[in-house]
PDB file of C-alpha atoms in Angstrom:
ATOM      1  CA  MET A  13      94.755 142.766  61.980  1.00 59.00           C
ATOM      2  CA  GLY A  14      95.070 139.362  61.769  1.00 79.00           C
ATOM      3  CA  ARG A  15      98.155 137.270  62.984  1.00 76.00           C
ATOM      4  CA  LYS A  16      99.699 136.919  60.095  1.00 73.00           C
ATOM      5  CA  ARG A  17      99.420 140.498  58.892  1.00 81.00           C
ATOM      6  CA  ALA A  18     100.990 141.492  62.520  1.00 81.00           C
ATOM      7  CA  TRP A  19     104.137 138.421  61.849  1.00 75.00           C
ATOM      8  CA  LEU A  20     104.208 140.110  59.161  1.00 78.00           C
ATOM      9  CA  ARG A  21     104.941 143.446  59.750  1.00 84.00           C
ATOM     10  CA  ARG A  22     107.285 143.055  62.742  1.00 84.00           C
ATOM     11  CA  VAL A  23     109.216 140.571  60.797  1.00 82.00           C
ATOM     12  CA  LEU A  24     109.880 143.348  58.181  1.00 85.00           C
ATOM     13  CA  SER A  25     110.496 146.283  60.514  1.00 87.00           C
ATOM     14  CA  GLU A  26     112.948 144.082  62.517  1.00 84.00           C
ATOM     15  CA  TRP A  27     114.545 142.356  60.276  1.00 82.00           C
ATOM     16  CA  GLY A  28     114.124 142.694  56.790  1.00 83.00           C
ATOM     17  CA  ASN A  29     112.323 140.707  53.760  1.00 83.00           C
ATOM     18  CA  CYS A  30     111.043 137.224  54.849  1.00 85.00           C
ATOM     19  CA  GLY A  31     110.360 136.034  51.506  1.00 89.00           C
ATOM     20  CA  LYS A  32     110.508 135.083  48.093  1.00 92.00           C
ATOM     21  CA  ILE A  33     108.202 134.663  45.015  1.00 93.00           C
ATOM     22  CA  LEU A  34     109.554 132.626  42.009  1.00 91.00           C
ATOM     23  CA  PHE A  35     108.117 133.426  38.467  1.00 93.00           C
ATOM     24  CA  SER A  36     108.373 131.506  35.294  1.00 89.00           C
ATOM     25  CA  HIS A  37     108.304 133.661  32.466  1.00 90.00           C
ATOM     26  CA  GLY A  38     106.851 136.682  34.220  1.00 93.00           C
ATOM     27  CA  GLU A  39     103.985 134.608  35.880  1.00 91.00           C
ATOM     28  CA  PRO A  40     104.300 134.028  39.913  1.00 91.00           C
ATOM     29  CA  VAL A  41     104.248 130.144  40.308  1.00 90.00           C
ATOM     30  CA  GLY A  42     105.704 129.067  43.852  1.00 91.00           C
ATOM     31  CA  TYR A  43     107.097 131.545  46.734  1.00 91.00           C
ATOM     32  CA  ALA A  44     108.380 130.947  50.294  1.00 91.00           C
ATOM     33  CA  GLN A  45     108.213 132.720  53.370  1.00 88.00           C
ATOM     34  CA  TYR A  46     111.261 132.581  56.119  1.00 88.00           C
ATOM     35  CA  ALA A  47     112.246 134.204  59.331  1.00 84.00           C
ATOM     36  CA  PRO A  48     114.816 134.254  62.167  1.00 80.00           C
ATOM     37  CA  ALA A  49     113.463 131.730  64.655  1.00 70.00           C
ATOM     38  CA  ARG A  50     112.779 134.298  67.405  1.00 61.00           C
ATOM     39  CA  THR A  51     110.024 135.754  65.156  1.00 53.00           C
ATOM     40  CA  THR A  52     108.695 132.248  64.804  1.00 55.00           C
ATOM     41  CA  GLU A  53     105.760 130.520  67.448  1.00 61.00           C
ATOM     42  CA  TYR A  54     105.075 127.506  65.547  1.00 59.00           C
ATOM     43  CA  PRO A  55     102.913 124.402  67.284  1.00 62.00           C
ATOM     44  CA  ALA A  56     105.479 121.699  66.234  1.00 62.00           C
ATOM     45  CA  GLY A  57     108.277 123.039  68.117  1.00 63.00           C
ATOM     46  CA  PRO A  58     110.559 125.420  69.026  1.00 66.00           C
ATOM     47  CA  VAL A  59     113.064 126.107  65.852  1.00 69.00           C
ATOM     48  CA  SER A  60     117.063 126.717  67.110  1.00 71.00           C
ATOM     49  CA  GLY A  61     117.531 130.145  68.453  1.00 70.00           C
ATOM     50  CA  ASP A  62     120.381 130.749  65.973  1.00 76.00           C
ATOM     51  CA  ALA A  63     118.596 129.330  63.105  1.00 81.00           C
ATOM     52  CA  VAL A  64     116.190 130.943  60.307  1.00 85.00           C
ATOM     53  CA  PHE A  65     112.796 129.232  60.087  1.00 84.00           C
ATOM     54  CA  LEU A  66     111.437 128.131  56.109  1.00 86.00           C
ATOM     55  CA  ALA A  67     107.776 128.458  57.662  1.00 81.00           C
ATOM     56  CA  CYS A  68     106.732 127.934  53.843  1.00 83.00           C
ATOM     57  CA  LEU A  69     107.729 126.869  50.563  1.00 87.00           C
ATOM     58  CA  PHE A  70     105.322 126.587  48.248  1.00 87.00           C
ATOM     59  CA  ILE A  71     104.761 125.902  43.771  1.00 87.00           C
ATOM     60  CA  SER A  72     101.568 126.483  42.980  1.00 84.00           C
ATOM     61  CA  ALA A  73     101.593 125.903  39.333  1.00 77.00           C
ATOM     62  CA  GLU A  74     101.319 122.087  38.970  1.00 77.00           C
ATOM     63  CA  GLU A  75     103.011 122.102  36.029  1.00 79.00           C
ATOM     64  CA  GLN A  76     106.542 123.842  37.785  1.00 78.00           C
ATOM     65  CA  ARG A  77     106.274 121.103  40.205  1.00 83.00           C
ATOM     66  CA  ARG A  78     108.817 118.403  40.369  1.00 84.00           C
ATOM     67  CA  ARG A  79     110.640 120.163  37.965  1.00 85.00           C
ATOM     68  CA  GLY A  80     113.470 121.729  39.781  1.00 86.00           C
ATOM     69  CA  SER A  81     110.923 124.997  40.518  1.00 88.00           C
ATOM     70  CA  GLY A  82     111.191 124.463  44.358  1.00 88.00           C
ATOM     71  CA  SER A  83     114.969 123.056  44.863  1.00 89.00           C
ATOM     72  CA  ALA A  84     115.378 126.708  42.960  1.00 91.00           C
ATOM     73  CA  LEU A  85     113.479 128.774  45.246  1.00 91.00           C
ATOM     74  CA  LEU A  86     115.514 127.387  47.795  1.00 92.00           C
ATOM     75  CA  CYS A  87     119.046 127.793  46.890  1.00 92.00           C
ATOM     76  CA  ALA A  88     117.589 131.623  46.022  1.00 92.00           C
ATOM     77  CA  ILE A  89     117.005 131.955  49.712  1.00 91.00           C
ATOM     78  CA  LEU A  90     119.847 129.858  50.574  1.00 92.00           C
ATOM     79  CA  LYS A  91     122.192 132.425  48.732  1.00 92.00           C
ATOM     80  CA  GLU A  92     120.555 134.902  50.672  1.00 89.00           C
ATOM     81  CA  LEU A  93     121.128 133.785  54.193  1.00 89.00           C
ATOM     82  CA  ARG A  94     124.358 133.331  53.137  1.00 90.00           C
ATOM     83  CA  VAL A  95     125.369 136.922  52.610  1.00 90.00           C
ATOM     84  CA  ARG A  96     123.071 137.947  55.633  1.00 86.00           C
ATOM     85  CA  GLY A  97     125.791 135.954  57.516  1.00 85.00           C
ATOM     86  CA  LEU A  98     123.094 133.572  58.782  1.00 82.00           C
ATOM     87  CA  GLY A  99     124.342 129.756  58.296  1.00 78.00           C
ATOM     88  CA  ALA A 100     121.067 127.239  59.881  1.00 84.00           C
ATOM     89  CA  VAL A 101     117.711 126.513  58.669  1.00 85.00           C
ATOM     90  CA  GLU A 102     115.567 125.124  59.884  1.00 81.00           C
ATOM     91  CA  THR A 103     111.628 123.164  58.984  1.00 81.00           C
ATOM     92  CA  PHE A 104     108.834 121.110  59.854  1.00 74.00           C
ATOM     93  CA  ALA A 105     107.921 119.044  57.280  1.00 68.00           C
ATOM     94  CA  ARG A 106     104.717 116.892  56.360  1.00 63.00           C
ATOM     95  CA  ARG A 107     102.941 114.655  54.169  1.00 61.00           C
ATOM     96  CA  GLY A 108      99.215 116.126  53.323  1.00 61.00           C
ATOM     97  CA  ASN A 109      97.395 117.899  50.337  1.00 57.00           C
ATOM     98  CA  PRO A 110      99.706 118.811  48.305  1.00 58.00           C
ATOM     99  CA  GLU A 111      97.686 121.911  47.344  1.00 55.00           C
ATOM    100  CA  ASN A 112      98.160 123.048  51.358  1.00 53.00           C
ATOM    101  CA  PRO A 113     100.948 125.848  51.474  1.00 50.00           C
ATOM    102  CA  PHE A 114     101.744 125.377  54.975  1.00 51.00           C
ATOM    103  CA  GLY A 115     104.491 123.465  55.208  1.00 49.00           C
ATOM    104  CA  PRO A 116     107.552 122.363  52.801  1.00 47.00           C
ATOM    105  CA  VAL A 117     106.904 118.313  52.124  1.00 48.00           C
TER     106      VAL A 117
END
């Protein structure tokens, strides 16, 4: 089993849902993955122990980019985390290929 699949199984069993898919007119246009910092290992550095780590937020449909889709997805995640009683979210941004879904810009 790959590292990503093992991580996903562990997070799902320990914490529950750790991702969202954004749909527009019934079609998926973006997605995000997040989890408590204690379940995340990231080469850029440690995440605060009380934070949720936003590992990925990607709008795959190019026509949906720069139109508020990413903001809508992030707002949905923040709303869910507030309901769970969590108040801190951290991420590591990077620049590069806009087709690379492994880090928010």
